[in-house]
């Protein structure tokens, strides 16, 4: 159980640390946090505990889950910025295609009149 205490404490520290760095628009910070968080959560889930033992950790987990709304808002902000960037690129491609010739210059046009 001591290892579970350490895992939950590490998860809380990682989450609080990420929350304090959320103002930075660096996706590598987010990626690193997600990687460490996923590793910690997998380790926690691998621990075999009885229902009574799980209840002992409920307060700690609830405290960590309170940060999820802030974390999700940062993820959505990054997603929206990425989407806006993709839209800008696609808009540029559409405008570029409008200026490019969509016909073959060496083609022949024959008008058959009756």
PDB file of C-alpha atoms in Angstrom:
ATOM      1  CA  UNK A   1       0.000   0.000   0.000  1.00  0.00           C
ATOM      2  CA  UNK A   2       2.943   2.307   0.503  1.00  0.00           C
ATOM      3  CA  UNK A   3       3.660   2.159  -3.220  1.00  0.00           C
ATOM      4  CA  UNK A   4       0.079   3.214  -3.949  1.00  0.00           C
ATOM      5  CA  UNK A   5       0.487   6.153  -1.570  1.00  0.00           C
ATOM      6  CA  UNK A   6       3.575   7.206  -3.531  1.00  0.00           C
ATOM      7  CA  UNK A   7       1.815   6.772  -6.886  1.00  0.00           C
ATOM      8  CA  UNK A   8      -1.180   8.861  -5.861  1.00  0.00           C
ATOM      9  CA  UNK A   9       1.078  11.503  -4.353  1.00  0.00           C
ATOM     10  CA  UNK A  10       3.164  11.592  -7.546  1.00  0.00           C
ATOM     11  CA  UNK A  11       0.013  11.915  -9.668  1.00  0.00           C
ATOM     12  CA  UNK A  12      -1.194  14.812  -7.550  1.00  0.00           C
ATOM     13  CA  UNK A  13       2.201  16.526  -7.740  1.00  0.00           C
ATOM     14  CA  UNK A  14       2.313  16.106 -11.532  1.00  0.00           C
ATOM     15  CA  UNK A  15      -1.199  17.505 -11.875  1.00  0.00           C
ATOM     16  CA  UNK A  16      -0.523  20.518  -9.644  1.00  0.00           C
ATOM     17  CA  UNK A  17       2.756  21.154 -11.463  1.00  0.00           C
ATOM     18  CA  UNK A  18       0.979  21.067 -14.819  1.00  0.00           C
ATOM     19  CA  UNK A  19      -1.732  23.419 -13.587  1.00  0.00           C
ATOM     20  CA  UNK A  20       0.934  25.927 -12.563  1.00  0.00           C
ATOM     21  CA  UNK A  21       2.517  25.725 -16.054  1.00  0.00           C
ATOM     22  CA  UNK A  22      -0.757  25.905 -17.989  1.00  0.00           C
ATOM     23  CA  UNK A  23      -0.205  29.484 -19.136  1.00  0.00           C
ATOM     24  CA  UNK A  24       2.688  28.344 -21.314  1.00  0.00           C
ATOM     25  CA  UNK A  25       1.634  27.587 -24.897  1.00  0.00           C
ATOM     26  CA  UNK A  26       4.122  24.775 -25.299  1.00  0.00           C
ATOM     27  CA  UNK A  27       2.609  21.532 -26.514  1.00  0.00           C
ATOM     28  CA  UNK A  28       5.666  19.595 -25.336  1.00  0.00           C
ATOM     29  CA  UNK A  29       4.701  20.443 -21.730  1.00  0.00           C
ATOM     30  CA  UNK A  30       1.238  19.004 -22.343  1.00  0.00           C
ATOM     31  CA  UNK A  31       2.621  15.910 -24.063  1.00  0.00           C
ATOM     32  CA  UNK A  32       5.069  15.261 -21.243  1.00  0.00           C
ATOM     33  CA  UNK A  33       2.321  15.661 -18.646  1.00  0.00           C
ATOM     34  CA  UNK A  34       0.021  13.279 -20.503  1.00  0.00           C
ATOM     35  CA  UNK A  35       2.755  10.684 -20.787  1.00  0.00           C
ATOM     36  CA  UNK A  36       3.662  10.820 -17.102  1.00  0.00           C
ATOM     37  CA  UNK A  37      -0.003  10.898 -16.067  1.00  0.00           C
ATOM     38  CA  UNK A  38      -0.843   7.870 -18.194  1.00  0.00           C
ATOM     39  CA  UNK A  39       2.062   5.918 -16.717  1.00  0.00           C
ATOM     40  CA  UNK A  40       1.026   6.755 -13.164  1.00  0.00           C
ATOM     41  CA  UNK A  41      -2.617   5.920 -13.773  1.00  0.00           C
ATOM     42  CA  UNK A  42      -1.715   2.554 -15.292  1.00  0.00           C
ATOM     43  CA  UNK A  43       0.436   1.750 -12.271  1.00  0.00           C
ATOM     44  CA  UNK A  44      -2.391   2.739  -9.926  1.00  0.00           C
ATOM     45  CA  UNK A  45      -4.887   0.602 -11.846  1.00  0.00           C
ATOM     46  CA  UNK A  46      -2.541  -2.396 -11.674  1.00  0.00           C
ATOM     47  CA  UNK A  47      -2.627  -2.327  -7.869  1.00  0.00           C
ATOM     48  CA  UNK A  48      -4.957  -4.993  -6.500  1.00  0.00           C
ATOM     49  CA  UNK A  49      -7.017  -3.500  -3.684  1.00  0.00           C
ATOM     50  CA  UNK A  50     -10.102  -4.469  -1.781  1.00  0.00           C
ATOM     51  CA  UNK A  51     -13.115  -2.169  -1.727  1.00  0.00           C
ATOM     52  CA  UNK A  52     -12.248  -0.995   1.796  1.00  0.00           C
ATOM     53  CA  UNK A  53      -8.702  -0.144   0.746  1.00  0.00           C
ATOM     54  CA  UNK A  54     -10.014   1.801  -2.249  1.00  0.00           C
ATOM     55  CA  UNK A  55     -12.200   3.878   0.075  1.00  0.00           C
ATOM     56  CA  UNK A  56      -9.069   5.000   1.948  1.00  0.00           C
ATOM     57  CA  UNK A  57      -7.851   6.696  -1.239  1.00  0.00           C
ATOM     58  CA  UNK A  58     -11.160   8.214  -2.325  1.00  0.00           C
ATOM     59  CA  UNK A  59     -10.396  11.683  -0.881  1.00  0.00           C
ATOM     60  CA  UNK A  60      -7.006  11.844  -2.580  1.00  0.00           C
ATOM     61  CA  UNK A  61      -8.443  10.783  -5.930  1.00  0.00           C
ATOM     62  CA  UNK A  62     -11.351  13.229  -5.610  1.00  0.00           C
ATOM     63  CA  UNK A  63      -8.876  16.024  -4.914  1.00  0.00           C
ATOM     64  CA  UNK A  64      -6.925  15.121  -8.065  1.00  0.00           C
ATOM     65  CA  UNK A  65     -10.104  14.877 -10.140  1.00  0.00           C
ATOM     66  CA  UNK A  66     -11.021  18.450  -9.194  1.00  0.00           C
ATOM     67  CA  UNK A  67      -8.197  19.583 -11.483  1.00  0.00           C
ATOM     68  CA  UNK A  68      -9.569  17.695 -14.485  1.00  0.00           C
ATOM     69  CA  UNK A  69     -11.798  20.568 -15.566  1.00  0.00           C
ATOM     70  CA  UNK A  70      -8.796  22.907 -15.744  1.00  0.00           C
ATOM     71  CA  UNK A  71      -6.729  20.287 -17.555  1.00  0.00           C
ATOM     72  CA  UNK A  72      -9.515  19.632 -20.060  1.00  0.00           C
ATOM     73  CA  UNK A  73      -9.933  23.364 -20.714  1.00  0.00           C
ATOM     74  CA  UNK A  74      -6.225  23.556 -21.619  1.00  0.00           C
ATOM     75  CA  UNK A  75      -6.550  20.549 -23.907  1.00  0.00           C
ATOM     76  CA  UNK A  76      -9.553  22.118 -25.640  1.00  0.00           C
ATOM     77  CA  UNK A  77      -7.684  25.411 -26.017  1.00  0.00           C
ATOM     78  CA  UNK A  78      -4.777  23.616 -27.693  1.00  0.00           C
ATOM     79  CA  UNK A  79      -7.177  21.657 -29.899  1.00  0.00           C
ATOM     80  CA  UNK A  80      -8.959  24.836 -31.001  1.00  0.00           C
ATOM     81  CA  UNK A  81      -5.657  26.550 -31.822  1.00  0.00           C
ATOM     82  CA  UNK A  82      -4.571  23.545 -33.865  1.00  0.00           C
ATOM     83  CA  UNK A  83      -7.920  23.482 -35.652  1.00  0.00           C
ATOM     84  CA  UNK A  84      -7.659  27.194 -36.447  1.00  0.00           C
ATOM     85  CA  UNK A  85      -4.175  26.610 -37.853  1.00  0.00           C
ATOM     86  CA  UNK A  86      -5.431  23.738 -39.998  1.00  0.00           C
ATOM     87  CA  UNK A  87      -8.332  25.851 -41.247  1.00  0.00           C
ATOM     88  CA  UNK A  88      -5.905  28.617 -42.180  1.00  0.00           C
ATOM     89  CA  UNK A  89      -3.720  26.180 -44.123  1.00  0.00           C
ATOM     90  CA  UNK A  90      -6.723  24.679 -45.911  1.00  0.00           C
ATOM     91  CA  UNK A  91      -8.052  28.138 -46.759  1.00  0.00           C
ATOM     92  CA  UNK A  92      -4.671  29.032 -48.249  1.00  0.00           C
ATOM     93  CA  UNK A  93      -4.678  25.867 -50.354  1.00  0.00           C
ATOM     94  CA  UNK A  94      -8.169  26.624 -51.649  1.00  0.00           C
ATOM     95  CA  UNK A  95      -7.159  30.164 -52.578  1.00  0.00           C
ATOM     96  CA  UNK A  96      -3.980  28.906 -54.252  1.00  0.00           C
ATOM     97  CA  UNK A  97      -5.970  26.393 -56.297  1.00  0.00           C
ATOM     98  CA  UNK A  98      -8.195  29.215 -57.513  1.00  0.00           C
ATOM     99  CA  UNK A  99      -5.201  30.920 -59.127  1.00  0.00           C
ATOM    100  CA  UNK A 100      -3.716  27.800 -60.650  1.00  0.00           C
ATOM    101  CA  UNK A 101      -4.751  26.782 -64.129  1.00  0.00           C
ATOM    102  CA  UNK A 102      -7.061  23.797 -64.004  1.00  0.00           C
ATOM    103  CA  UNK A 103      -6.839  23.160 -67.747  1.00  0.00           C
ATOM    104  CA  UNK A 104      -4.192  21.974 -70.137  1.00  0.00           C
ATOM    105  CA  UNK A 105      -2.634  24.756 -72.187  1.00  0.00           C
ATOM    106  CA  UNK A 106      -1.923  22.525 -75.192  1.00  0.00           C
ATOM    107  CA  UNK A 107      -5.493  21.348 -75.524  1.00  0.00           C
ATOM    108  CA  UNK A 108      -7.554  21.875 -78.635  1.00  0.00           C
ATOM    109  CA  UNK A 109     -11.078  23.167 -78.638  1.00  0.00           C
ATOM    110  CA  UNK A 110     -13.270  22.223 -81.578  1.00  0.00           C
ATOM    111  CA  UNK A 111     -16.590  23.908 -82.074  1.00  0.00           C
ATOM    112  CA  UNK A 112     -18.944  21.915 -84.274  1.00  0.00           C
ATOM    113  CA  UNK A 113     -21.730  24.034 -85.633  1.00  0.00           C
ATOM    114  CA  UNK A 114     -24.589  22.765 -87.678  1.00  0.00           C
TER     115      UNK A 114
END
